[in-house]
Amino acid sequence: MASVHGERLDHLGLIAWMIKDLGLIRMIDARLLPDEQAEITPGEAVAGMILNGLGFANRPLSLTPQFFANKPLDLLFRAGVEAPMFNRFKLGRTLDEIHAYGCDLLFSERALAVCAQEGIEQRFHHLDTTSAALSGDYGPESDEQAIRITHGYSKDHRPDLKQAVLEVIVSQDGGVPLVSKSWDGHASDTQIFQERAQALIKAFASSPTPRYLVADAQLYTEDTAATLATLGCITRMPGTLKLVSQVISQALQWGTWHELNDTTRYQCLKWCHYGVAQRWLVVSSQAALERAEASVTKAQQREWATLEKQLFHLQAIRFETPEAAQAALAVLAKSWRDHQVDTTCVIEHKRDAGKGRPTPTSPITSIDWQIRVQARPDPERIAWRKQQGACFVIGTNIDASQVSDIQVIQAYKAQSQVESGVRFLKDPLFFVSSLFVKKPCRIQGLLMVMTLALLVYAVTQRRLRGQLVRQHDTLPNQINQPTERPTLRWVFQLLEGIHRVRVTVQDQAHDLIEGLNAVQITVLRLFGEEVCQLYQIAPG
């Protein structure tokens, strides 16, 4: 009698192959020695967590056995691996072992090996931090090396929750994470940078090729200036600095722009700020101008609504002198950014000493004054604010002979690589919601595993895009238009609906891959012969 059993494969076969191809399981098992009596090794447990996270099934780690219940585990891992083996006790003990070895050390060892294997350029290092909000009670950890789960500045706008802070450095080439480090929940960006900068100074000095740090405006403060002087860096200048708005205004007045492309232009100014010789590049783009126009228009509308209420109350007041009325109006008008006074008139109101209807001879005891005002938008000021909003300033202390103005701008724009990685980690479908574990050391280990999943994701996406470029090929995007740069998240969706069907006849099992279409076959062939064998398709 024949039996048929179907299991979902989808994109998980590709991810499992990539994990093996990058040597993650082998490397982790070499560092965290497996127990001979354990059913799965620490490397396989970590691979299971990565597959759970990249499966986008929104299941916490405690439900990992449920996630693997209908998956072909002999294809994803090896023969003999079963779903119940990925229970929360095994995963928890693995996280303990990762913390005991050193989360940061384990990740950096694998990241360096992957960069060497993939030939990833490391000229520019992009730094950013994020916070992971946590619910529940977290007692003090007996291990002094563990982070503290506590309240701090919440980038999730959840000050009511405790948190942990994660620092990530990624490469400009592919957005591959190079460094992952978890911090106490109250750690500030300035504190994190100060420690990271010291390590980077040593690492950059020993590098055979020049390397530079790229970060957002939080990097640049008066306290960090001394460190910046010894570290080649590129950063956006904080808009809170008064000098930044002055430099933008000066650039707009000069108008000596250089064209970067059809939509972006820049001007270069040299300064010595906080005791550091720098180049400041004022950058203006069409996209930023459109955003500024929308922002200024909304601000103008809000100000007009407030202005109408202010004038309504002002015009109801009686003043002792016309000058007092004008002075009150001047105080209000001083706070207006996008409007100005159009016309004014002062009306006098006489008060008579007698009762009843006054006569021409009735004595006047006092005169009150009422002001009437009409306001209007200030077109020149609005246009100026839009032009200013379209500009931002990038600063660097790197000599122009090493990194040109255009390269500085391109390097900073690539900061979106780390920001997209942070968004990836905080995606509600990713397993950041798995931070239910109550031991800080396990949370620290899980944060490292999450960044390891980002490493697998980024390298897989980099390979995919590289193959598309080399083969001059494209894939359909979400609106069925050809693209050479699809996101791996979209490719995962393209690979949905693939199943492994096992037909057993007289104790003989026959495996078939079912559900493949032309687009899926095109995607899988981009990754080579081994992936084609796994999905039972002929290589392209």
XYZ file of C-alpha atoms in Angstrom:
540
model
C 0.000 0.000 0.000
C 1.359 3.400 -0.958
C 1.472 6.481 1.318
C 2.018 10.106 0.392
C 3.390 12.755 2.756
C 3.945 16.419 1.855
C 6.259 18.909 3.597
C 6.814 22.626 2.977
C 10.201 23.577 1.616
C 9.694 27.085 0.153
C 12.856 29.220 0.549
C 14.127 27.310 3.597
C 16.156 24.907 1.461
C 18.063 27.872 0.026
C 18.722 29.348 3.482
C 19.777 25.971 4.924
C 22.212 25.499 2.042
C 23.610 29.000 2.552
C 24.138 28.340 6.278
C 26.126 25.223 5.417
C 28.007 26.891 2.574
C 29.128 29.714 4.900
C 30.344 27.111 7.394
C 28.265 28.407 10.295
C 27.379 25.003 11.756
C 30.938 23.688 11.404
C 32.470 26.816 12.932
C 30.083 26.963 15.908
C 30.550 23.271 16.646
C 34.316 23.822 16.608
C 33.956 26.597 19.227
C 31.129 25.137 21.329
C 32.063 21.496 21.670
C 28.979 19.278 21.150
C 27.821 16.870 23.833
C 28.195 13.335 22.541
C 24.796 12.452 23.986
C 23.011 15.487 22.510
C 20.604 14.828 19.653
C 21.612 18.011 17.788
C 24.815 20.027 17.995
C 25.051 23.694 19.097
C 25.689 24.665 15.472
C 22.495 22.921 14.384
C 20.564 24.595 17.196
C 21.788 28.012 16.024
C 20.940 27.094 12.421
C 17.449 26.163 13.620
C 17.035 29.576 15.246
C 18.204 31.304 12.068
C 15.787 29.268 9.938
C 12.982 30.089 12.374
C 13.793 33.792 12.128
C 14.203 33.848 8.352
C 11.081 31.745 7.963
C 9.079 34.904 8.835
C 6.473 32.726 10.567
C 6.196 35.044 13.609
C 6.820 32.172 16.025
C 8.885 32.665 19.199
C 11.725 30.299 19.971
C 9.549 28.256 22.310
C 7.508 27.210 19.250
C 10.485 26.221 17.086
C 9.430 22.525 17.169
C 6.039 23.618 15.850
C 7.746 25.629 13.092
C 9.730 22.552 11.963
C 6.816 20.103 12.296
C 5.947 20.130 8.583
C 9.425 20.770 7.146
C 11.802 18.261 5.455
C 14.470 18.320 8.168
C 16.631 15.711 6.450
C 17.090 18.224 3.600
C 17.530 21.247 5.876
C 19.928 19.524 8.321
C 20.697 15.786 8.081
C 18.997 12.439 8.401
C 17.788 11.724 11.928
C 17.011 15.320 12.942
C 13.442 15.742 14.196
C 11.369 18.773 15.161
C 11.091 18.002 18.946
C 14.886 18.198 19.200
C 14.663 22.002 18.810
C 12.958 22.418 22.167
C 13.340 25.491 24.347
C 15.668 23.682 26.764
C 18.177 22.832 24.024
C 17.972 26.316 22.514
C 18.322 27.946 25.935
C 21.401 25.881 26.803
C 22.918 26.775 23.426
C 22.411 30.485 24.141
C 24.130 29.958 27.504
C 27.093 28.322 25.755
C 27.303 31.173 23.240
C 27.431 33.717 26.057
C 30.055 31.709 27.931
C 32.277 31.628 24.836
C 31.711 35.320 24.064
C 28.924 36.575 21.817
C 30.972 39.366 20.244
C 34.002 37.117 19.691
C 31.976 34.321 18.127
C 30.254 36.681 15.716
C 33.391 38.577 14.695
C 35.251 35.321 13.990
C 32.509 34.141 11.640
C 32.025 37.573 10.034
C 35.729 37.912 9.227
C 35.785 34.433 7.684
C 32.675 35.172 5.594
C 34.145 38.465 4.356
C 37.295 36.673 3.273
C 35.293 33.897 1.596
C 32.972 36.289 -0.240
C 35.591 38.937 -1.082
C 33.617 41.690 0.655
C 35.228 45.118 0.494
C 35.677 46.679 3.941
C 36.879 50.182 3.086
C 33.853 51.841 4.708
C 32.378 50.643 8.011
C 28.822 51.842 8.727
C 27.885 52.120 12.404
C 24.429 52.302 13.970
C 22.606 51.255 17.122
C 19.100 50.100 17.898
C 17.153 49.086 20.983
C 15.105 45.935 21.566
C 12.120 46.579 23.835
C 11.443 43.808 26.350
C 8.472 43.032 28.564
C 8.606 41.278 31.906
C 10.811 41.320 34.980
C 14.549 40.899 34.645
C 16.482 40.337 37.810
C 20.193 41.028 38.228
C 22.425 38.534 36.461
C 24.993 36.688 38.542
C 27.375 36.780 35.584
C 29.115 40.168 35.627
C 29.682 39.885 31.867
C 25.953 39.907 31.101
C 24.188 43.069 30.008
C 21.661 44.869 32.181
C 18.067 44.869 31.003
C 16.844 48.264 32.142
C 15.099 51.455 31.088
C 16.862 53.843 28.717
C 16.273 56.098 25.751
C 13.785 54.109 23.676
C 14.122 54.366 19.898
C 10.865 52.384 19.749
C 9.090 55.188 21.640
C 8.266 52.753 24.443
C 9.815 54.344 27.540
C 7.578 52.147 29.696
C 9.500 49.010 28.660
C 12.945 47.852 29.623
C 15.354 47.289 26.784
C 18.705 46.083 25.513
C 20.820 48.063 23.034
C 22.421 46.441 19.995
C 25.368 47.956 18.125
C 25.904 46.875 14.516
C 28.630 47.719 11.992
C 28.017 46.667 8.384
C 30.025 46.859 5.180
C 29.129 49.226 2.379
C 29.546 46.267 0.043
C 26.278 44.380 0.436
C 25.361 45.597 3.917
C 27.026 42.562 5.524
C 27.336 42.885 9.336
C 30.936 42.955 10.527
C 30.464 43.657 14.246
C 27.648 42.855 16.668
C 27.722 43.932 20.297
C 24.949 44.145 22.881
C 24.882 46.847 25.549
C 23.031 47.731 28.733
C 19.571 49.180 28.168
C 20.635 52.657 29.302
C 23.804 52.839 27.171
C 24.043 56.034 25.118
C 25.253 56.342 21.529
C 28.122 58.550 22.719
C 29.303 55.909 25.194
C 29.038 53.171 22.564
C 30.993 55.207 20.027
C 33.767 56.067 22.452
C 34.476 52.405 23.152
C 34.008 51.324 19.545
C 36.287 54.091 18.276
C 39.193 52.887 20.404
C 38.836 49.384 18.961
C 38.485 50.701 15.410
C 41.584 52.881 15.718
C 43.666 49.780 16.447
C 41.918 47.692 13.785
C 42.240 50.362 11.098
C 45.902 50.966 11.933
C 46.746 47.289 11.370
C 44.721 47.048 8.149
C 46.778 46.781 4.936
C 44.329 49.145 3.165
C 42.758 52.387 4.475
C 39.449 51.986 6.290
C 36.968 54.608 7.416
C 33.957 54.871 9.706
C 30.564 56.167 8.548
C 27.808 57.060 11.010
C 24.811 59.307 11.579
C 24.686 62.655 13.358
C 24.775 61.063 16.840
C 28.448 60.335 16.186
C 29.430 63.996 16.058
C 29.566 65.749 19.445
C 32.068 67.957 21.211
C 32.924 65.031 23.516
C 33.789 62.729 20.597
C 35.733 65.309 18.585
C 39.093 64.353 20.089
C 38.546 60.725 19.132
C 37.353 61.678 15.654
C 40.642 63.506 15.071
C 42.504 60.172 15.149
C 39.926 58.185 13.191
C 39.011 58.763 9.561
C 35.258 59.205 9.594
C 32.293 60.475 7.593
C 29.193 61.684 9.391
C 26.193 63.909 8.974
C 26.462 67.149 10.887
C 23.749 67.490 13.571
C 21.001 69.920 12.616
C 21.041 71.162 16.218
C 24.388 72.860 15.598
C 23.772 76.543 14.885
C 26.773 76.577 12.567
C 25.125 73.981 10.310
C 22.185 76.250 9.446
C 24.622 79.135 8.939
C 26.721 77.063 6.527
C 23.616 76.010 4.578
C 22.478 79.634 4.341
C 25.922 80.672 3.163
C 25.954 77.939 0.511
C 22.529 79.004 -0.757
C 23.734 82.591 -1.037
C 26.924 81.633 -2.869
C 25.197 79.254 -5.276
C 28.496 77.693 -6.450
C 27.082 74.198 -6.828
C 28.774 71.152 -8.330
C 26.536 68.619 -10.057
C 26.733 65.101 -8.609
C 24.000 63.822 -10.943
C 20.770 65.058 -12.484
C 19.046 65.386 -9.107
C 21.854 66.055 -6.596
C 24.342 68.916 -6.217
C 26.862 69.919 -3.564
C 29.285 72.572 -2.337
C 32.475 71.978 -0.377
C 33.625 74.219 2.501
C 36.666 73.730 4.720
C 36.475 74.421 8.458
C 38.226 73.777 11.706
C 35.474 72.814 14.108
C 35.935 71.447 17.640
C 39.655 71.646 16.897
C 39.439 69.209 13.962
C 40.223 70.226 10.355
C 37.289 69.083 8.224
C 35.536 69.240 4.892
C 31.846 70.069 5.110
C 29.806 69.155 2.063
C 26.461 70.906 1.701
C 24.282 68.523 -0.304
C 20.976 69.399 -1.953
C 18.786 66.932 -3.841
C 15.474 67.003 -5.664
C 14.061 64.262 -3.426
C 14.993 66.241 -0.303
C 13.441 69.366 -1.815
C 10.163 67.536 -2.387
C 10.177 66.294 1.200
C 10.991 69.792 2.459
C 8.177 71.321 0.406
C 5.664 68.893 1.893
C 7.015 69.442 5.409
C 7.066 73.243 5.180
C 3.561 73.310 3.687
C 2.212 71.260 6.589
C 4.043 73.480 9.084
C 2.621 76.571 7.394
C -0.917 75.210 7.649
C -0.471 74.405 11.332
C 0.977 77.853 11.994
C -1.930 79.531 10.179
C -4.440 77.704 12.393
C -2.559 78.825 15.499
C -2.143 82.345 14.133
C -5.907 82.760 13.608
C -6.577 81.882 17.240
C -3.874 84.273 18.425
C -5.267 87.164 16.390
C -8.822 86.408 17.517
C -7.810 86.836 21.164
C -5.525 89.797 20.455
C -8.285 91.720 18.695
C -10.601 91.206 21.667
C -8.223 93.031 24.042
C -8.488 96.758 24.862
C -5.125 98.483 25.235
C -4.291 101.722 27.014
C -2.304 103.134 24.081
C -1.882 102.368 20.368
C 1.770 101.665 21.056
C 0.840 98.941 23.548
C -1.395 97.295 20.929
C 1.371 97.400 18.330
C 3.876 96.004 20.837
C 1.573 93.061 21.634
C 1.229 92.348 17.917
C 5.003 92.524 17.471
C 5.476 89.892 20.178
C 3.099 87.526 18.385
C 4.523 88.202 14.927
C 8.035 87.466 16.169
C 7.065 83.813 16.701
C 5.688 83.387 13.159
C 8.019 81.523 10.815
C 6.001 81.468 7.595
C 3.658 84.469 7.897
C 3.840 88.213 8.251
C 1.529 91.128 9.085
C -0.349 92.391 6.042
C -2.430 95.329 7.346
C -3.251 96.802 10.750
C -5.510 99.520 12.073
C -6.110 100.796 15.585
C -9.620 101.703 16.713
C -10.245 103.993 19.671
C -12.983 103.372 22.247
C -13.912 106.374 24.462
C -15.269 105.993 27.992
C -17.621 108.700 29.326
C -18.074 109.728 32.930
C -21.886 109.919 32.886
C -24.551 107.302 32.617
C -26.752 106.666 29.597
C -26.310 108.037 26.083
C -23.309 110.408 25.954
C -23.722 113.978 24.755
C -21.191 116.123 22.886
C -20.350 117.823 26.149
C -19.995 114.631 28.239
C -16.567 114.423 29.856
C -14.267 111.587 28.674
C -12.550 109.700 31.454
C -10.326 107.386 29.308
C -9.665 106.013 25.830
C -9.059 102.290 25.070
C -7.512 101.062 21.864
C -8.367 97.956 19.848
C -6.206 96.593 17.036
C -7.414 94.969 13.809
C -4.886 92.752 11.987
C -4.733 90.872 8.714
C -1.853 88.417 8.139
C -0.630 86.658 5.028
C 1.947 84.000 4.093
C 5.490 85.240 3.581
C 6.449 83.724 0.178
C 10.122 84.665 0.391
C 10.584 83.157 3.833
C 8.657 79.999 2.836
C 10.766 79.538 -0.291
C 13.950 80.043 1.750
C 12.867 77.457 4.328
C 12.154 74.944 1.589
C 15.595 75.508 0.083
C 17.204 75.108 3.503
C 15.201 71.940 4.202
C 16.446 70.454 0.943
C 20.044 70.687 2.190
C 22.052 68.705 4.705
C 25.718 68.764 5.659
C 28.153 65.846 5.579
C 31.429 66.271 7.430
C 34.690 64.362 7.129
C 38.234 64.678 8.404
C 39.618 62.443 5.620
C 41.962 64.144 3.201
C 40.534 64.784 -0.257
C 43.474 62.942 -1.821
C 42.254 59.731 -0.151
C 38.471 60.124 -0.488
C 37.036 62.618 -2.967
C 33.982 64.785 -2.335
C 31.828 62.516 -4.489
C 33.064 59.404 -2.668
C 32.257 61.025 0.680
C 28.664 61.671 -0.411
C 28.276 58.179 -1.848
C 29.695 56.622 1.315
C 27.275 58.504 3.541
C 24.302 57.645 1.329
C 25.263 53.983 1.751
C 24.476 54.426 5.461
C 21.045 53.167 4.430
C 22.680 49.713 4.378
C 22.961 49.570 8.159
C 19.608 51.289 8.623
C 17.893 48.686 6.452
C 19.628 45.995 8.490
C 18.319 47.525 11.708
C 14.808 47.654 10.215
C 15.213 44.004 9.247
C 16.074 43.043 12.819
C 13.101 44.998 14.171
C 10.593 43.639 11.643
C 7.594 42.313 13.593
C 7.721 39.112 11.517
C 11.325 38.535 12.556
C 12.050 36.845 15.857
C 12.846 39.932 17.905
C 9.525 39.023 19.546
C 11.323 35.896 20.755
C 13.048 37.937 23.428
C 10.849 36.295 26.004
C 13.773 34.602 27.725
C 14.334 35.997 31.187
C 18.090 35.540 31.558
C 20.086 38.543 30.339
C 22.890 36.275 29.157
C 20.454 34.390 26.906
C 19.068 37.646 25.533
C 22.632 38.665 24.756
C 23.184 35.379 22.928
C 19.916 35.726 21.022
C 20.820 39.242 19.865
C 24.001 37.782 18.408
C 22.052 35.007 16.670
C 19.699 37.622 15.228
C 22.664 39.486 13.744
C 24.001 36.176 12.467
C 20.680 35.738 10.649
C 21.187 39.206 9.164
C 24.639 38.053 8.003
C 23.117 35.058 6.189
C 20.390 37.257 4.691
C 22.808 39.964 3.490
C 25.304 37.550 1.919
C 22.512 35.622 0.179
C 21.065 38.852 -1.223
C 24.530 40.010 -2.322
C 25.137 36.744 -4.188
C 21.725 36.917 -5.843
C 22.193 40.475 -7.099
C 25.747 39.759 -8.200
C 24.611 36.808 -10.312
C 21.838 38.854 -11.908
C 24.353 41.527 -12.908
C 26.884 39.002 -14.256
C 24.234 37.178 -16.277
C 22.532 40.407 -17.417
C 19.293 38.964 -16.093
C 16.357 40.333 -14.098
C 13.555 39.139 -11.862
C 9.994 40.495 -11.695
C 9.388 42.863 -8.791
C 6.166 43.356 -6.801
C 4.472 45.140 -9.732
C 5.843 42.638 -12.259
C 8.518 44.997 -13.592
C 12.059 43.688 -14.242
C 14.696 44.518 -11.638
C 18.359 43.651 -11.132
C 18.210 44.498 -7.413
C 15.341 42.556 -5.832
C 15.240 42.291 -2.074
C 15.764 38.825 -0.691
C 12.558 39.257 1.296
C 10.667 39.509 -2.017
C 12.555 36.508 -3.413
C 11.450 34.514 -0.354
C 7.873 35.329 -1.291
C 8.526 34.261 -4.884
C 9.670 30.862 -3.582
C 6.470 30.187 -1.641
C 4.479 27.084 -2.554
C 7.373 24.623 -3.022
C 6.825 21.244 -1.330
C 8.788 18.035 -0.880
C 6.422 15.110 -1.484
C 7.504 11.692 -0.168
C 5.791 8.691 -1.754
C 6.382 5.386 0.039
C 5.659 2.168 -1.873
C 6.525 -1.195 -0.289
C 8.883 0.482 2.177
C 10.672 2.294 -0.643
C 10.596 6.113 -0.309
C 10.674 8.364 -3.351
C 11.060 12.125 -2.942
C 9.663 14.654 -5.390
C 9.844 18.441 -5.331
C 6.447 19.845 -6.309
C 5.137 23.339 -7.030
C 8.071 24.826 -8.961
C 7.304 27.424 -11.613
C 9.532 29.159 -14.181
C 10.398 32.163 -11.992
C 11.317 29.947 -9.034
C 13.539 27.795 -11.222
C 15.277 30.942 -12.541
C 15.928 32.127 -8.972
C 17.284 28.808 -7.742
C 19.609 28.358 -10.729
C 21.333 31.617 -9.786
C 22.790 29.870 -6.707
C 24.519 27.036 -8.484
C 24.454 23.282 -8.923
C 24.077 22.227 -5.268
C 20.902 24.270 -4.825
C 19.571 22.874 -8.084
C 20.195 19.343 -6.793
C 18.434 20.132 -3.523
C 15.351 21.331 -5.419
C 15.680 18.585 -8.075
C 16.052 20.893 -11.080
C 18.574 20.832 -13.896
C 21.324 23.477 -13.660
C 20.968 26.384 -16.074
